[in-house]
C-alpha cells in the first residue's frame, strides 16, 4: 500500500477533523519527532489544519499564525499509552512565506529547530530549498472552494502515521 492519503475537505470543519485525525495518529505513535511540510496557496487552509492538529495534541489558547514571528513554539505533553510514562515534545509551527533566501533560514536561528527531536510543522517549505526531505508532506489544492488534501510519506516514520490514519478512517 502506498504511504499516501487523500481527503476532500468540503468545508472548514472537514479540515479541522483531518487535523484532529493527524493529531490522534501522532498521539498513537507517542509523538515521534517529525518534519511535516505543508504546501498550498495563501488561504488554502494550512494554518487551519495545523491549529486543529495542535489543539488535538492539547494546546490551549490562541494559536497564532506564525507569518510574522516566523516560528511559534509549543510544548506538548501526552500520557504514554504504554508503560504509563508521559511523553513531551516541542512543536514548532513555522511559516516561511516571507523567506526569500536560504541564508535567512540561518539568520532567523531556525537551523536549531530541525534537531530531529521536535515536531516541525512548516508552511511554505518551498521557500527554504535547504530543508531536509519531510517525513510527511501535505499538499492542499483548492478547487471551487473545495480543498483536496494529499498527504505523502517521505520516511518510514511518516508512513506509519499515514497507515494509522488510513486504518482509523476505515474503522470509522
Ligand atoms: N475546507 C476548508 N479548509 C480550510 N479552510 C477553509 C476551508 N473552507 C474555507 N476555509 C477558510 O479558508 C481560510 C484558510 O486560511 P488559513 O488556514 O490561514 O490558510 P493558509 O495558512 O493556507 O494561508 C480560513 O479563513 C478558513 O476559514
Ligand atoms: Mg498560514
Short mmCIF file of C-alpha atoms and ligand atoms in Angstrom, two decimals:
data_model
loop_
_atom_site.label_atom_id
_atom_site.label_comp_id
_atom_site.label_asym_id
_atom_site.label_seq_id
_atom_site.Cartn_x
_atom_site.Cartn_y
_atom_site.Cartn_z
CA UNK A 1 0.00 0.00 0.00
CA UNK A 2 1.47 3.35 -0.97
CA UNK A 3 2.04 5.64 2.00
CA UNK A 4 -0.38 8.25 0.81
CA UNK A 5 -3.70 9.54 1.98
CA UNK A 6 -6.03 11.90 0.20
CA UNK A 7 -9.10 13.61 1.58
CA UNK A 8 -11.57 16.05 0.15
CA UNK A 9 -12.41 18.80 2.63
CA UNK A 10 -15.65 20.41 1.52
CA UNK A 11 -15.64 22.90 4.36
CA UNK A 12 -13.54 24.08 7.23
CA UNK A 13 -14.94 21.51 9.66
CA UNK A 14 -13.65 18.71 7.39
CA UNK A 15 -10.19 20.25 7.55
CA UNK A 16 -10.44 20.55 11.33
CA UNK A 17 -11.40 16.88 11.58
CA UNK A 18 -8.48 15.88 9.38
CA UNK A 19 -6.10 17.88 11.58
CA UNK A 20 -7.50 16.14 14.64
CA UNK A 21 -7.12 12.74 12.95
CA UNK A 22 -3.47 13.53 12.27
CA UNK A 23 -3.10 14.55 15.91
CA UNK A 24 -4.62 11.25 17.01
CA UNK A 25 -2.14 9.40 14.81
CA UNK A 26 0.78 11.29 16.38
CA UNK A 27 -0.53 10.51 19.86
CA UNK A 28 -0.96 6.85 18.97
CA UNK A 29 2.68 6.82 17.80
CA UNK A 30 3.68 8.55 21.07
CA UNK A 31 4.67 11.85 19.46
CA UNK A 32 7.52 10.89 17.15
CA UNK A 33 9.82 13.74 16.11
CA UNK A 34 8.77 14.60 12.59
CA UNK A 35 9.20 17.18 9.90
CA UNK A 36 5.82 17.89 8.36
CA UNK A 37 5.67 20.29 5.41
CA UNK A 38 2.51 21.97 4.15
CA UNK A 39 2.18 23.16 0.56
CA UNK A 40 -0.72 25.24 -0.72
CA UNK A 41 -1.69 28.73 -1.82
CA UNK A 42 -2.48 31.55 0.59
CA UNK A 43 -5.79 30.72 2.22
CA UNK A 44 -5.64 27.03 1.29
CA UNK A 45 -6.05 26.04 4.92
CA UNK A 46 -2.51 25.14 6.05
CA UNK A 47 -2.75 27.12 9.29
CA UNK A 48 -6.28 25.86 9.88
CA UNK A 49 -5.03 22.27 9.64
CA UNK A 50 -2.06 22.93 11.93
CA UNK A 51 -4.32 24.62 14.51
CA UNK A 52 -6.62 21.61 14.63
CA UNK A 53 -3.59 19.34 14.93
CA UNK A 54 -2.06 21.33 17.80
CA UNK A 55 -5.40 21.60 19.58
CA UNK A 56 -5.91 17.87 19.36
CA UNK A 57 -2.47 17.49 20.95
CA UNK A 58 -3.65 19.54 23.90
CA UNK A 59 -2.50 23.05 23.02
CA UNK A 60 -4.91 25.51 24.63
CA UNK A 61 -5.43 29.18 23.95
CA UNK A 62 -4.88 31.14 20.79
CA UNK A 63 -2.72 29.56 18.12
CA UNK A 64 -1.35 32.47 16.13
CA UNK A 65 -0.32 32.17 12.53
CA UNK A 66 3.49 32.46 12.55
CA UNK A 67 3.52 34.65 9.44
CA UNK A 68 5.25 37.47 11.32
CA UNK A 69 7.13 35.70 14.10
CA UNK A 70 8.22 33.01 11.58
CA UNK A 71 8.17 30.40 14.32
CA UNK A 72 5.84 29.71 17.24
CA UNK A 73 6.92 27.05 19.73
CA UNK A 74 4.56 24.85 21.77
CA UNK A 75 5.24 22.27 24.42
CA UNK A 76 3.15 19.14 24.04
CA UNK A 77 2.72 16.51 26.70
CA UNK A 78 0.73 13.31 26.50
CA UNK A 79 0.29 10.43 28.88
CA UNK A 80 2.04 7.40 27.48
CA UNK A 81 -0.18 4.68 26.09
CA UNK A 82 2.22 2.03 27.27
CA UNK A 83 4.28 1.90 30.48
CA UNK A 84 2.26 4.87 31.79
CA UNK A 85 5.11 7.25 31.15
CA UNK A 86 4.34 10.66 29.79
CA UNK A 87 5.93 11.96 26.62
CA UNK A 88 6.87 15.55 25.94
CA UNK A 89 7.89 17.16 22.70
CA UNK A 90 8.37 20.68 21.40
CA UNK A 91 6.28 21.53 18.36
CA UNK A 92 7.45 24.37 16.12
CA UNK A 93 4.90 25.94 13.84
CA UNK A 94 6.85 27.71 11.11
CA UNK A 95 5.74 29.92 8.23
CA UNK A 96 8.38 30.68 5.61
CA UNK A 97 6.17 32.81 3.36
CA UNK A 98 8.40 35.83 3.85
CA UNK A 99 11.62 33.97 3.27
CA UNK A 100 13.46 34.81 0.08
CA UNK A 101 16.90 33.34 0.57
CA UNK A 102 18.34 30.27 2.27
CA UNK A 103 20.62 32.48 4.39
CA UNK A 104 17.58 33.91 6.15
CA UNK A 105 16.87 30.45 7.44
CA UNK A 106 20.09 30.52 9.45
CA UNK A 107 19.81 34.22 10.35
CA UNK A 108 16.47 33.54 11.98
CA UNK A 109 18.07 30.77 14.04
CA UNK A 110 15.86 28.14 12.53
CA UNK A 111 18.74 25.74 11.99
CA UNK A 112 18.45 24.58 15.59
CA UNK A 113 14.77 23.85 15.20
CA UNK A 114 15.36 20.87 12.94
CA UNK A 115 17.20 18.98 15.63
CA UNK A 116 15.48 15.68 14.96
CA UNK A 117 13.83 15.81 18.40
CA UNK A 118 10.93 18.10 17.61
CA UNK A 119 7.70 18.17 15.72
CA UNK A 120 8.22 20.74 12.97
CA UNK A 121 5.22 21.97 11.02
CA UNK A 122 6.42 24.08 8.12
CA UNK A 123 4.21 26.20 5.87
CA UNK A 124 5.78 27.38 2.59
CA UNK A 125 8.69 24.89 2.75
CA UNK A 126 9.48 25.66 -0.91
CA UNK A 127 10.93 29.00 0.29
CA UNK A 128 13.75 27.16 2.08
CA UNK A 129 15.32 24.89 -0.53
CA UNK A 130 17.80 23.50 2.01
CA UNK A 131 15.05 21.91 4.07
CA UNK A 132 15.50 18.15 4.55
CA UNK A 133 13.03 15.73 2.98
CA UNK A 134 9.88 15.80 5.09
CA UNK A 135 8.62 12.75 6.95
CA UNK A 136 5.18 13.83 5.88
CA UNK A 137 4.31 16.25 3.12
CA UNK A 138 0.82 17.74 2.98
CA UNK A 139 -0.39 19.39 -0.20
CA UNK A 140 -3.63 21.34 -0.23
CA UNK A 141 -5.20 22.37 -3.53
CA UNK A 142 -8.33 24.48 -3.83
CA UNK A 143 -10.96 23.88 -6.48
CA UNK A 144 -14.12 25.99 -6.32
CA UNK A 145 -13.78 26.37 -2.56
CA UNK A 146 -13.32 22.65 -2.01
CA UNK A 147 -9.95 21.60 -0.61
CA UNK A 148 -8.19 18.46 -1.71
CA UNK A 149 -5.61 17.40 0.82
CA UNK A 150 -2.91 14.93 -0.18
CA UNK A 151 -0.58 13.53 2.46
CA UNK A 152 2.53 11.71 1.37
CA UNK A 153 5.15 9.96 3.48
CA UNK A 154 8.84 10.65 2.93
CA UNK A 155 10.11 8.26 5.59
CA UNK A 156 9.07 5.11 7.42
CA UNK A 157 8.02 7.26 10.40
CA UNK A 158 5.73 9.26 8.12
CA UNK A 159 4.40 6.08 6.53
CA UNK A 160 3.49 4.69 9.95
CA UNK A 161 1.47 7.84 10.67
CA UNK A 162 -0.36 7.59 7.35
CA UNK A 163 -1.06 3.88 7.85
CA UNK A 164 -2.56 4.66 11.26
CA UNK A 165 -4.78 7.38 9.79
CA UNK A 166 -5.90 5.16 6.93
CA UNK A 167 -6.94 2.33 9.24
CA UNK A 168 -8.59 4.70 11.73
CA UNK A 169 -10.59 6.24 8.89
CA UNK A 170 -11.52 2.79 7.62
CA UNK A 171 -12.82 1.83 11.08
CA UNK A 172 -14.90 4.99 11.39
N1 LIG B 1 -12.29 23.42 3.57
C1 LIG B 1 -11.60 24.39 4.18
N2 LIG B 1 -10.45 24.10 4.82
C2 LIG B 1 -9.72 25.06 5.42
N3 LIG B 1 -10.03 26.37 5.43
C3 LIG B 1 -11.16 26.72 4.81
C4 LIG B 1 -11.97 25.77 4.16
N4 LIG B 1 -13.02 26.42 3.62
C5 LIG B 1 -12.85 27.71 3.93
N5 LIG B 1 -11.74 27.91 4.64
C6 LIG B 1 -11.24 29.22 5.11
O1 LIG B 1 -10.04 29.50 4.39
C7 LIG B 1 -9.11 30.15 5.24
C8 LIG B 1 -7.83 29.37 5.32
O2 LIG B 1 -6.88 30.15 5.98
P1 LIG B 1 -5.51 29.59 6.51
O3 LIG B 1 -5.72 28.31 7.20
O4 LIG B 1 -4.88 30.70 7.27
O5 LIG B 1 -4.73 29.33 5.14
P2 LIG B 1 -3.16 29.24 4.84
O6 LIG B 1 -2.45 29.02 6.14
O7 LIG B 1 -3.03 28.08 3.90
O8 LIG B 1 -2.78 30.53 4.18
C9 LIG B 1 -9.77 30.32 6.59
O9 LIG B 1 -10.32 31.61 6.66
C10 LIG B 1 -10.87 29.27 6.58
O10 LIG B 1 -11.96 29.65 7.36
MG1 LIG B 2 -0.83 30.03 7.03
#
